[in-house]
Short mmCIF file of C-alpha atoms in Angstrom, two decimals:
data_model
loop_
_atom_site.label_atom_id
_atom_site.label_comp_id
_atom_site.label_asym_id
_atom_site.label_seq_id
_atom_site.Cartn_x
_atom_site.Cartn_y
_atom_site.Cartn_z
CA MET I 27 18.59 41.06 -12.39
CA THR I 28 17.41 37.57 -13.68
CA THR I 29 15.19 37.94 -16.86
CA HIS I 30 12.04 35.75 -17.76
CA HIS I 31 14.19 34.60 -20.67
CA ALA I 32 17.02 33.40 -18.70
CA VAL I 33 14.94 31.75 -16.18
CA ALA I 34 13.05 29.84 -18.95
CA GLU I 35 16.56 28.81 -20.41
CA GLU I 36 17.67 27.56 -16.98
CA ILE I 37 14.53 25.36 -16.84
CA THR I 38 14.73 23.95 -20.24
CA SER I 39 18.39 23.28 -19.99
CA GLU I 40 18.11 21.31 -16.51
CA PRO I 41 17.10 17.57 -16.82
CA ASP I 42 13.49 17.25 -15.85
CA ALA I 43 13.54 14.76 -12.93
CA SER I 44 9.96 14.19 -13.51
CA HIS I 45 9.90 10.71 -11.97
CA TYR I 46 9.23 12.63 -8.65
CA ALA I 47 5.56 13.10 -10.12
CA PHE I 48 5.15 9.39 -8.95
CA ALA I 49 6.47 9.77 -5.64
CA ASN I 50 3.12 8.99 -3.96
CA TYR I 51 2.70 5.71 -6.16
CA LEU I 52 6.45 4.64 -5.42
CA GLY I 53 6.44 5.02 -1.92
CA SER I 54 8.56 6.95 0.92
CA GLY I 55 12.15 5.80 0.93
CA ILE I 56 15.76 6.42 -0.22
CA TYR I 57 16.26 5.72 -3.82
CA ARG I 58 19.65 4.70 -5.42
CA THR I 59 20.52 4.78 -8.96
CA SER I 60 23.89 4.63 -10.65
CA GLY I 61 23.74 8.57 -11.00
CA GLN I 62 22.22 9.94 -7.57
CA SER I 63 20.49 9.15 -4.32
CA ALA I 64 17.24 10.97 -3.35
CA ALA I 65 14.72 10.60 -0.62
CA VAL I 66 10.88 10.65 -0.60
CA VAL I 67 8.67 11.19 2.41
CA ASN I 68 5.03 10.73 1.89
CA ILE I 69 2.42 12.14 4.39
CA PRO I 70 -0.89 10.15 3.85
CA LEU I 71 -3.90 11.98 4.69
CA GLY I 72 -7.57 10.60 4.16
CA PHE I 73 -11.08 11.16 5.18
CA ASP I 74 -14.00 8.66 5.30
CA LEU I 75 -17.02 10.12 3.23
CA GLU I 76 -19.29 7.47 3.71
CA GLU I 77 -19.24 3.82 5.13
CA SER I 78 -21.38 0.65 5.57
CA ASP I 79 -21.17 -3.02 6.02
CA GLU I 80 -20.70 -3.34 1.99
CA HIS I 81 -18.62 -0.32 1.17
CA LEU I 82 -16.30 2.61 1.86
CA LEU I 83 -15.87 5.83 0.21
CA LYS I 84 -12.78 7.94 1.13
CA LEU I 85 -11.27 11.22 0.17
CA ARG I 86 -7.54 10.55 -0.67
CA LEU I 87 -4.75 13.04 -0.24
CA THR I 88 -1.06 12.45 -0.19
CA ALA I 89 1.65 15.26 0.18
CA SER I 90 5.04 13.93 -1.03
CA LEU I 91 8.40 15.81 -0.48
CA GLY I 92 11.37 14.89 -2.27
CA PHE I 93 15.07 15.51 -1.18
CA PHE I 94 17.98 15.42 -3.68
CA ASP I 95 21.32 13.90 -2.84
CA TYR I 96 20.20 12.38 0.25
CA SER I 97 21.84 8.60 0.77
CA PHE I 98 21.93 5.62 2.86
CA ASN I 99 25.32 7.07 4.28
CA ASP I 100 23.45 9.98 5.73
CA LEU I 101 21.14 7.84 7.98
CA PRO I 102 23.66 6.42 10.49
CA GLY I 103 24.97 9.95 11.37
CA GLY I 104 21.38 11.34 11.94
CA SER I 105 21.88 13.82 8.93
CA PHE I 106 18.80 15.38 7.50
CA PRO I 107 18.08 16.98 4.16
CA LYS I 108 18.66 20.72 4.28
CA SER I 109 16.06 21.78 1.93
CA VAL I 110 13.04 20.33 -0.07
CA GLY I 111 13.70 19.45 -3.76
CA THR I 112 10.12 18.57 -4.81
CA LEU I 113 6.54 18.68 -3.76
CA THR I 114 3.50 16.78 -4.94
CA LEU I 115 -0.10 16.93 -3.87
CA THR I 116 -2.23 14.02 -5.09
CA PRO I 117 -5.99 14.26 -4.10
CA GLY I 118 -8.43 11.75 -5.38
CA ILE I 119 -11.41 9.65 -4.56
CA GLU I 120 -11.10 5.87 -3.41
CA TYR I 121 -13.97 3.18 -3.24
CA HIS I 122 -13.95 -0.04 -1.32
CA TRP I 123 -16.37 -2.96 -2.22
CA LEU I 124 -16.41 -5.34 0.77
CA VAL I 125 -17.50 -8.39 -1.24
CA ASP I 126 -17.46 -10.74 2.03
CA ASP I 127 -15.17 -11.37 4.98
CA GLN I 128 -12.41 -12.60 2.68
CA LEU I 129 -12.38 -10.39 -0.50
CA THR I 130 -12.24 -6.59 -0.87
CA LEU I 131 -12.34 -4.86 -4.18
CA GLU I 132 -10.57 -1.14 -4.36
CA SER I 133 -10.48 1.67 -6.92
CA TYR I 134 -9.29 5.02 -7.05
CA VAL I 135 -8.83 8.27 -9.31
CA ASP I 136 -6.16 11.06 -8.49
CA LEU I 137 -5.71 14.37 -10.06
CA GLY I 138 -2.59 16.05 -8.67
CA TYR I 139 0.19 18.73 -8.99
CA GLY I 140 3.87 18.53 -8.58
CA HIS I 141 6.69 21.36 -8.35
CA ASN I 142 10.39 20.87 -8.61
CA PHE I 143 12.09 23.68 -6.83
CA SER I 144 15.58 23.18 -8.36
CA THR I 145 14.22 23.71 -11.98
CA HIS I 146 11.27 25.91 -11.08
CA SER I 147 9.12 23.39 -13.11
CA HIS I 148 5.52 21.86 -12.29
CA VAL I 149 3.95 18.93 -13.59
CA GLY I 150 0.14 18.02 -13.45
CA ILE I 151 -0.38 14.35 -12.11
CA TYR I 152 -2.96 11.55 -12.94
CA SER I 153 -3.54 8.23 -11.82
CA THR I 154 -6.27 5.49 -11.49
CA GLY I 155 -6.32 1.97 -10.48
CA VAL I 156 -7.75 -1.45 -9.14
CA SER I 157 -6.97 -3.82 -6.51
CA SER I 158 -8.00 -6.93 -4.98
CA LEU I 159 -7.28 -7.88 -1.35
CA TYR I 160 -7.77 -11.60 -0.23
CA ARG I 161 -7.78 -12.79 3.43
CA PHE I 162 -7.27 -16.35 3.74
CA GLY I 163 -5.46 -19.09 6.16
CA SER I 164 -5.48 -19.26 9.87
CA ALA I 165 -6.27 -16.23 12.05
CA GLU I 166 -2.95 -16.54 13.77
CA TYR I 167 -1.10 -15.78 10.70
CA SER I 168 -3.88 -13.69 8.95
CA PRO I 169 -2.22 -13.79 5.39
CA VAL I 170 -3.37 -11.19 3.02
CA TRP I 171 -2.81 -11.61 -0.77
CA VAL I 172 -2.86 -8.22 -2.59
CA ASN I 173 -3.04 -7.47 -6.23
CA ARG I 174 -2.87 -4.20 -7.77
CA LEU I 175 -3.06 -2.83 -11.34
CA TYR I 176 -2.50 0.92 -11.90
CA TYR I 177 -1.61 3.64 -14.13
CA ALA I 178 0.23 7.12 -13.21
CA GLY I 179 1.23 9.74 -15.82
CA TYR I 180 2.25 13.43 -15.69
CA LYS I 181 2.26 16.37 -18.12
CA SER I 182 5.14 18.75 -17.63
CA ASN I 183 5.48 22.54 -18.35
CA GLN I 184 8.74 21.70 -19.81
CA ASN I 185 8.04 21.52 -23.50
CA ASP I 186 4.78 20.14 -22.43
CA SER I 187 6.45 16.76 -22.26
CA THR I 188 4.35 13.80 -20.95
CA GLU I 189 5.09 10.48 -19.50
CA GLY I 190 3.39 7.59 -17.88
CA TYR I 191 3.76 4.12 -16.72
CA SER I 192 1.53 1.13 -15.73
CA VAL I 193 2.41 -1.55 -13.28
CA LEU I 194 1.12 -4.85 -11.96
CA LYS I 195 1.89 -5.48 -8.03
CA THR I 196 1.31 -8.67 -6.23
CA GLY I 197 2.31 -9.68 -2.94
CA ILE I 198 1.60 -11.49 0.31
CA ASP I 199 1.61 -9.80 3.99
CA PHE I 200 1.36 -12.16 6.91
CA ALA I 201 1.96 -12.07 10.80
CA LEU I 202 4.26 -14.12 12.89
CA ASN I 203 1.75 -15.35 15.50
CA TYR I 204 3.15 -12.88 17.98
CA ASP I 205 1.92 -9.61 19.38
CA TRP I 206 2.07 -7.31 22.49
CA GLN I 207 0.07 -4.60 24.26
CA TRP I 208 1.23 -0.96 24.05
CA ASP I 209 -1.19 1.01 26.30
CA ASP I 210 -4.37 0.22 24.76
CA ILE I 211 -3.01 -0.63 21.11
CA ARG I 212 -2.27 -4.18 20.14
CA VAL I 213 1.19 -4.12 18.24
CA GLU I 214 1.74 -7.20 15.76
CA PRO I 215 4.91 -7.71 13.88
CA ARG I 216 4.18 -8.74 9.93
CA VAL I 217 6.24 -9.49 7.13
CA PHE I 218 5.74 -9.15 3.40
CA VAL I 219 7.21 -10.15 -0.01
CA ALA I 220 6.17 -8.62 -3.31
CA GLY I 221 6.88 -7.99 -6.88
CA HIS I 222 6.46 -5.08 -9.48
CA TRP I 223 6.16 -5.58 -13.01
CA TYR I 224 6.02 -2.43 -15.25
CA PHE I 225 4.24 -2.84 -18.67
CA ASN I 226 6.14 0.30 -19.98
CA GLN I 227 9.44 0.80 -18.42
CA LEU I 228 9.69 3.44 -15.52
CA LYS I 229 12.32 5.82 -16.10
CA PHE I 230 14.34 7.62 -13.44
CA VAL I 231 16.08 10.84 -14.67
CA THR I 232 19.55 11.39 -13.16
CA PRO I 233 21.47 14.59 -13.34
CA VAL I 234 24.77 12.50 -13.83
CA GLY I 235 25.00 9.23 -15.31
CA LYS I 236 22.55 7.34 -17.65
CA ASN I 237 18.99 7.40 -16.89
CA VAL I 238 17.66 4.30 -15.24
CA LEU I 239 15.00 2.21 -17.01
CA THR I 240 13.30 -0.35 -15.06
CA SER I 241 10.91 -3.01 -16.10
CA TYR I 242 10.64 -5.17 -12.59
CA THR I 243 11.43 -4.75 -8.85
CA TYR I 244 11.21 -7.49 -5.98
CA GLU I 245 10.58 -6.19 -2.42
CA ILE I 246 10.79 -7.82 1.01
CA GLY I 247 10.07 -6.05 4.43
CA SER I 248 8.50 -5.98 7.60
CA THR I 249 6.07 -3.71 9.48
CA LEU I 250 4.35 -3.22 13.09
CA ALA I 251 0.51 -3.21 12.66
CA PHE I 252 -1.48 -1.25 15.13
CA SER I 253 -4.87 -2.42 16.30
CA LYS I 254 -6.08 1.23 16.10
CA PRO I 255 -4.48 4.27 14.09
CA ILE I 256 -2.10 6.45 15.97
CA ASN I 257 -2.56 10.16 15.22
CA PHE I 258 -0.73 13.15 15.90
CA SER I 259 -3.41 15.30 17.65
CA ALA I 260 -1.02 16.64 20.24
CA ILE I 261 0.65 18.54 17.59
CA GLY I 262 -2.56 19.52 15.80
CA LEU I 263 -2.42 16.92 13.01
CA ASP I 264 -5.53 14.96 13.82
CA SER I 265 -6.01 14.03 10.13
CA VAL I 266 -2.54 12.29 9.94
CA GLU I 267 -2.89 8.61 11.15
CA ILE I 268 -0.67 5.85 10.99
CA ASP I 269 -1.76 1.94 11.35
CA HIS I 270 1.62 0.69 10.30
CA ILE I 271 5.31 1.40 10.62
CA GLY I 272 8.01 -0.51 8.86
CA LEU I 273 11.05 -0.81 6.45
CA SER I 274 11.59 -2.76 3.21
CA TYR I 275 14.16 -3.23 0.73
CA GLN I 276 13.26 -3.14 -3.11
CA VAL I 277 15.67 -3.89 -5.75
CA GLY I 278 15.68 -4.54 -9.75
CA GLY I 279 16.50 -3.08 -13.07
CA GLY I 280 19.41 -0.96 -11.45
CA LEU I 281 17.30 0.54 -8.84
CA LYS I 282 17.91 0.11 -5.08
CA VAL I 283 15.43 1.30 -2.71
CA TRP I 284 15.02 1.35 1.30
CA ARG I 285 11.50 2.10 1.68
CA LEU I 286 10.19 3.90 4.84
CA ILE I 287 6.29 2.46 5.19
CA PHE I 288 3.61 4.33 7.36
CA GLU I 289 0.63 2.46 6.03
CA PHE I 290 -0.42 -1.00 4.83
CA PRO I 291 2.72 -2.04 3.04
CA LEU I 292 1.17 -3.60 -0.21
#
């Protein structure tokens, strides 16, 4: 029989891969460092609480599932992870100020929870940030310049450890002056480029090899944007809506990421 002392010893002896606490903010994808590959799937949920011509108030909620030891090589063969390694839930409030037809300002506050099934540990998660979205140029290419500044942190039950990071993200998303009709939905291919600069290095803890510290990443990707959200009401998930789907590649500071996109990419 396993004693409480033995379980506690197991928890403290295992590496606390608490970067999973930031899964919602790093995004869905397959992450590769020198020591390990892992996959993250974010399920965005949200509800509009109040809307007018000048503002939008939303309830945020993202569920993030993490899978250890899942790599790029597993994708071509159609292999899927056998078990969930981590789970995070990050509810919060998001406010959009629609300044004019070109400029939108956003802010949010999150308080959440994460659990690591392999170490039986958990974390409390907190995050806040501000953003600006500026639409400029021709209607054919409809470019959007995005700047985001945010902070995310956690407190773990393993030795009460805490860690956080802050990041400036800037990028441009633009169309290719081409679209097509799918039933009653207009589908528009778009491309984006972005850079992320971390004010205090973001640490990825790996069970083998050295921990990875990164202070920057660069990203390029493409999405299909839908003129109205696609939901999963057919299987009872009315609140899950997707307005973009795409793929990007992010690299920098020893980190390589293929990111899966199910929302506005920036």
